[in-house]
Coordinates of C-alpha atoms in Angstrom, one line a residue:
Chain A
M1 CA 38.2 -21.2 -53.9
N2 CA 34.6 -21.8 -53.0
P3 CA 34.0 -18.9 -50.5
K4 CA 30.9 -20.8 -49.1
R5 CA 33.4 -23.4 -47.9
C6 CA 32.4 -24.8 -44.2
A7 CA 34.9 -24.2 -41.3
A8 CA 36.4 -27.6 -41.6
C9 CA 37.4 -27.8 -44.8
K10 CA 38.2 -24.1 -44.7
Y11 CA 41.1 -25.4 -42.1
L12 CA 41.9 -28.1 -43.7
R13 CA 42.4 -26.6 -47.6
R14 CA 40.4 -28.5 -48.9
R15 CA 37.1 -28.0 -51.7
C16 CA 33.9 -28.5 -49.6
P17 CA 31.4 -30.6 -51.6
K18 CA 27.9 -30.0 -51.6
D19 CA 27.6 -33.1 -49.4
C20 CA 30.7 -32.4 -46.8
I21 CA 29.8 -34.5 -43.6
F22 CA 31.0 -31.2 -41.7
A23 CA 29.8 -28.6 -43.5
P24 CA 26.0 -28.3 -41.5
Y25 CA 27.5 -28.2 -37.9
F26 CA 31.0 -26.0 -38.8
P27 CA 29.9 -22.8 -40.2
P28 CA 32.7 -20.4 -41.6
N29 CA 32.6 -18.0 -38.9
D30 CA 33.3 -19.5 -36.1
P31 CA 36.5 -21.9 -37.2
A32 CA 37.7 -21.6 -33.9
K33 CA 35.2 -24.7 -33.2
F34 CA 36.1 -27.1 -35.9
A35 CA 40.1 -26.1 -34.8
C36 CA 39.3 -27.4 -31.2
I37 CA 37.8 -30.3 -32.0
H38 CA 40.1 -31.1 -34.4
R39 CA 43.0 -30.2 -32.1
I40 CA 41.4 -33.4 -29.7
Y41 CA 39.9 -35.8 -31.8
G42 CA 41.2 -35.1 -35.5
A43 CA 38.9 -34.5 -38.5
G44 CA 38.9 -38.4 -40.0
N45 CA 37.4 -39.8 -36.1
V46 CA 34.9 -36.8 -36.7
S47 CA 34.1 -37.6 -39.5
K48 CA 33.6 -41.7 -38.8
M49 CA 32.0 -40.9 -35.9
L50 CA 29.1 -38.9 -37.2
Q51 CA 29.0 -40.7 -40.1
Q52 CA 27.5 -43.8 -37.7
L53 CA 24.7 -41.2 -36.5
P54 CA 21.3 -40.5 -37.8
D55 CA 21.3 -37.9 -39.2
Q56 CA 19.1 -36.1 -36.5
T57 CA 21.5 -36.4 -33.7
R58 CA 24.6 -35.1 -35.9
A59 CA 24.2 -31.6 -34.3
E60 CA 24.0 -32.9 -30.4
A61 CA 26.8 -34.8 -30.9
V62 CA 29.2 -32.2 -32.4
E63 CA 28.3 -30.1 -29.8
S64 CA 29.5 -32.4 -27.4
L65 CA 32.4 -33.4 -28.6
C66 CA 33.0 -29.6 -28.5
F67 CA 32.3 -29.3 -25.0
E68 CA 34.9 -32.4 -24.8
A69 CA 37.4 -31.2 -26.6
K70 CA 37.5 -27.5 -24.6
C71 CA 37.0 -29.1 -21.2
R72 CA 40.4 -31.0 -22.4
V73 CA 42.1 -27.5 -24.3
D74 CA 41.4 -26.3 -20.8
D75 CA 42.6 -29.1 -18.2
P76 CA 44.7 -30.9 -20.8
V77 CA 45.0 -33.9 -17.6
Y78 CA 41.4 -34.6 -16.7
G79 CA 39.1 -32.8 -19.9
C80 CA 35.5 -33.3 -18.8
V81 CA 36.2 -35.9 -16.1
G82 CA 37.3 -33.3 -14.1
I83 CA 33.8 -32.1 -14.0
I84 CA 32.5 -35.8 -13.3
H85 CA 34.7 -36.1 -10.2
L86 CA 33.5 -32.6 -8.6
L87 CA 30.0 -33.6 -9.4
Q88 CA 30.4 -37.0 -7.9
T89 CA 32.1 -35.1 -4.6
Q90 CA 29.4 -32.7 -4.0
I91 CA 26.8 -35.5 -4.9
Q92 CA 28.4 -37.5 -2.0
N93 CA 29.0 -34.5 0.4
A94 CA 24.7 -33.9 0.0
Q95 CA 23.9 -37.3 0.2
N96 CA 25.5 -37.0 3.7
E97 CA 24.3 -33.8 5.1
L98 CA 20.6 -35.1 3.9
A99 CA 21.4 -37.7 6.2
K100 CA 22.3 -36.1 8.9
T101 CA 19.4 -33.4 8.6
Q102 CA 16.9 -36.2 8.4
A103 CA 18.3 -37.8 11.3
E104 CA 17.7 -34.7 13.5
V105 CA 14.3 -34.1 12.2
A106 CA 13.3 -37.7 13.3
V107 CA 15.3 -37.3 16.7
A108 CA 13.7 -33.9 16.8
Q109 CA 10.1 -35.3 15.9
T110 CA 10.4 -38.1 18.8
K111 CA 10.7 -35.0 21.0
V112 CA 7.7 -33.1 19.7
G113 CA 5.7 -36.3 20.3
Q114 CA 7.3 -36.7 23.6
T115 CA 6.5 -33.5 24.7
Q116 CA 2.8 -33.9 23.7
N117 CA 2.7 -36.6 25.8
S118 CA 4.0 -35.1 29.1
D119 CA 1.2 -32.4 28.4
Q120 CA -1.4 -34.6 28.1
F121 CA -0.5 -36.1 31.8
M122 CA -0.4 -32.3 33.2
Chain B
M1 CA 74.7 -54.2 -40.5
R2 CA 72.6 -51.3 -40.4
G3 CA 71.8 -49.9 -37.0
H4 CA 68.2 -50.1 -35.8
E5 CA 66.8 -49.5 -32.7
P6 CA 67.1 -51.9 -30.0
R7 CA 64.0 -53.9 -30.1
S8 CA 61.7 -54.6 -27.0
S9 CA 60.9 -57.3 -25.3
S10 CA 57.4 -56.6 -25.6
S11 CA 55.4 -54.4 -27.4
C12 CA 53.0 -52.2 -25.5
A13 CA 49.4 -52.4 -26.3
A14 CA 49.7 -49.1 -28.6
C15 CA 52.1 -50.7 -30.6
K16 CA 50.9 -54.3 -30.8
L17 CA 47.5 -52.8 -32.2
L18 CA 49.8 -49.8 -34.1
K19 CA 51.4 -53.3 -35.6
R20 CA 54.7 -51.3 -35.1
R21 CA 58.1 -52.2 -33.1
C22 CA 58.0 -50.8 -29.6
T23 CA 60.9 -48.8 -28.7
P24 CA 62.5 -48.1 -25.4
T25 CA 61.3 -44.6 -25.5
C26 CA 57.2 -45.6 -26.5
I27 CA 55.5 -42.6 -25.0
F28 CA 52.3 -45.3 -24.7
A29 CA 54.4 -48.0 -23.0
P30 CA 54.1 -47.2 -19.3
Y31 CA 50.7 -46.6 -19.5
F32 CA 48.8 -48.7 -22.1
R33 CA 50.1 -52.3 -21.2
S34 CA 50.3 -55.7 -23.8
S35 CA 48.0 -57.3 -21.0
D36 CA 45.3 -55.2 -22.2
L37 CA 44.6 -54.1 -25.6
L38 CA 41.0 -53.1 -24.9
T39 CA 42.0 -49.6 -23.2
F40 CA 44.1 -48.1 -25.9
A41 CA 42.1 -49.4 -28.7
K42 CA 39.0 -47.7 -27.7
V43 CA 41.1 -44.5 -27.0
H44 CA 42.9 -45.4 -30.3
K45 CA 39.1 -44.9 -31.6
V46 CA 37.9 -42.4 -30.4
F47 CA 41.2 -39.9 -30.0
G48 CA 43.3 -41.5 -32.3
A49 CA 46.9 -42.4 -31.7
S50 CA 48.6 -39.2 -32.8
N51 CA 46.2 -37.0 -31.1
V52 CA 47.0 -39.3 -27.5
S53 CA 50.7 -38.8 -28.1
K54 CA 50.2 -35.3 -28.9
L55 CA 48.6 -35.1 -25.5
L56 CA 50.4 -36.8 -23.2
G57 CA 53.6 -35.2 -25.1
E58 CA 52.0 -31.8 -23.8
V59 CA 51.8 -32.8 -19.8
P60 CA 54.5 -33.2 -17.0
E61 CA 55.2 -36.7 -16.5
E62 CA 53.8 -37.3 -13.6
Q63 CA 50.7 -36.4 -14.4
R64 CA 50.6 -38.5 -17.8
Q65 CA 48.5 -41.8 -16.2
E66 CA 46.2 -39.8 -14.8
T67 CA 45.6 -38.1 -18.1
V68 CA 45.3 -41.8 -19.7
N69 CA 42.7 -42.6 -17.2
S70 CA 40.6 -39.9 -17.9
L71 CA 41.1 -39.9 -21.7
A72 CA 40.5 -43.9 -21.4
Y73 CA 37.1 -43.0 -19.1
E74 CA 35.9 -40.2 -21.9
A75 CA 36.3 -43.1 -24.8
E76 CA 34.5 -45.6 -23.2
V77 CA 32.1 -43.2 -22.1
R78 CA 31.6 -41.6 -25.9
L79 CA 31.6 -45.5 -27.3
K80 CA 28.9 -46.2 -24.7
D81 CA 26.6 -43.2 -25.8
P82 CA 28.7 -41.6 -29.7
V83 CA 25.6 -39.1 -29.2
Y84 CA 26.5 -37.2 -26.0
G85 CA 29.2 -39.1 -24.4
C86 CA 30.4 -37.5 -21.0
I87 CA 27.8 -34.6 -21.8
G88 CA 25.1 -37.3 -20.4
A89 CA 26.6 -38.9 -17.8
I90 CA 27.4 -34.8 -16.9
A91 CA 23.3 -33.9 -17.3
S92 CA 22.6 -37.2 -15.3
L93 CA 24.9 -35.7 -12.0
Q94 CA 23.5 -32.6 -12.3
K95 CA 19.7 -33.9 -11.9
K96 CA 20.9 -36.1 -9.1
M97 CA 22.6 -32.8 -7.7
L98 CA 19.2 -30.8 -8.2
E99 CA 17.1 -33.5 -6.8
L100 CA 19.2 -33.8 -3.5
Q101 CA 19.0 -30.2 -2.7
H102 CA 14.8 -30.2 -3.6
D103 CA 15.4 -33.3 -0.4
L104 CA 17.6 -31.4 1.9
A105 CA 15.6 -28.0 1.4
V106 CA 12.1 -30.1 2.3
A107 CA 14.2 -31.8 5.3
R108 CA 16.0 -28.5 6.4
T109 CA 12.3 -26.7 6.6
R110 CA 10.7 -30.1 8.4
L111 CA 13.4 -29.6 11.0
L112 CA 13.0 -26.2 11.2
A113 CA 9.2 -26.4 11.8
H114 CA 9.9 -29.3 14.7
S115 CA 12.7 -27.9 16.0
G116 CA 10.8 -24.1 16.7
V117 CA 8.2 -26.1 18.6
S118 CA 10.6 -28.7 20.4
N119 CA 9.0 -26.7 24.3
H120 CA 5.5 -26.9 23.4
V121 CA 2.5 -28.0 21.6
S122 CA 2.2 -26.3 18.2
Q123 CA -1.4 -26.3 16.4
L124 CA 1.0 -25.3 12.8
D125 CA 3.5 -28.3 13.2
N126 CA 0.3 -31.1 14.2
S127 CA -1.7 -28.6 10.8
P128 CA -2.4 -31.4 8.1
E129 CA -1.9 -28.4 5.4
L130 CA 2.1 -27.9 6.3
A131 CA 2.7 -31.6 5.8
A132 CA 0.6 -31.9 2.7
F133 CA 2.8 -28.6 1.9
L134 CA 6.3 -30.4 2.8
D135 CA 5.5 -33.5 0.7
L136 CA 4.0 -32.3 -2.0
V137 CA 5.3 -29.1 -3.3
P138 CA 7.0 -29.8 -6.7
Y139 CA 10.6 -29.5 -6.6
S140 CA 10.3 -27.5 -9.8
D141 CA 8.5 -24.3 -7.7
L142 CA 10.7 -25.1 -4.8
M143 CA 13.7 -22.5 -4.3
L144 CA 16.6 -23.7 -4.4
L145 CA 19.2 -23.6 -1.6
D146 CA 21.1 -20.7 -3.5
G147 CA 18.5 -19.1 -4.0
S148 CA 17.6 -19.1 -7.6
T149 CA 14.3 -21.2 -9.0
S150 CA 15.1 -21.7 -12.1
L151 CA 16.6 -26.1 -12.6
D152 CA 17.3 -25.4 -16.2
A153 CA 20.3 -23.0 -16.0
Y154 CA 21.6 -26.3 -14.2
L155 CA 21.4 -29.2 -16.8
Y156 CA 23.3 -28.9 -19.8
D157 CA 22.6 -26.1 -21.6
L158 CA 24.0 -25.3 -25.0
G159 CA 22.8 -21.3 -24.6
Q160 CA 25.5 -21.4 -21.9
P161 CA 29.3 -21.0 -22.0
P162 CA 31.5 -22.3 -23.2
F163 CA 29.3 -23.1 -26.5
V164 CA 29.1 -18.6 -26.6

């Protein structure tokens, strides 16, 4: 067995060829990373996805797939969509608070203006 | 005559696409209707039918529809953005949240400035310098509402958990 097999080929118990598509992104010292991504997407799907991408974007694609796979393992029902829902709710709340605060500023500005006008006539 | 499983009157989207018999106990049938082949096609392309079947088997039945909805959403986003998928959407939402926090901080500062002088005229309130500061302070220098100043930590950061 080749001691330098990538984590994917080790997991899949196969020879790791020189042009292995997984090797640059799944080093042998991190077997959990490939195990997680394989559990959710499957090695075949990940391989197809990577093949369809330019070389320079594959590392980012692997990291994002790993993140989503980890989210799905931690939350099998919502995965990373749970994070999206949470952020959307937080944004809605922040927008409401901003609108309220800006309205209060407008009222305060009006009051200051009225105070200044009444002081001029004193 | 060999016994065989009763044929379903109509195949679900999954069994239609997979070209197999749809049984009454098909795990996909309640969630992938035959009228919507595209949703299953997307989910199958990203996750694979057998992985989806395993995932559905791992969640309670009452949560399977929500699971399918989130898988369909993830698949849709991944197909539109093959590099970043949902992470791109999360990063955009985080950025939007930071912008809102900045706007909120500015608005609260203005409110403090105005409400503190509501009963008398203040030179500070009419100061063009204060107005210029409030309008032009770059949000990268503005302290965020939770006291932190670093924006990068909030954005999609490969150096943070769960990557490490």
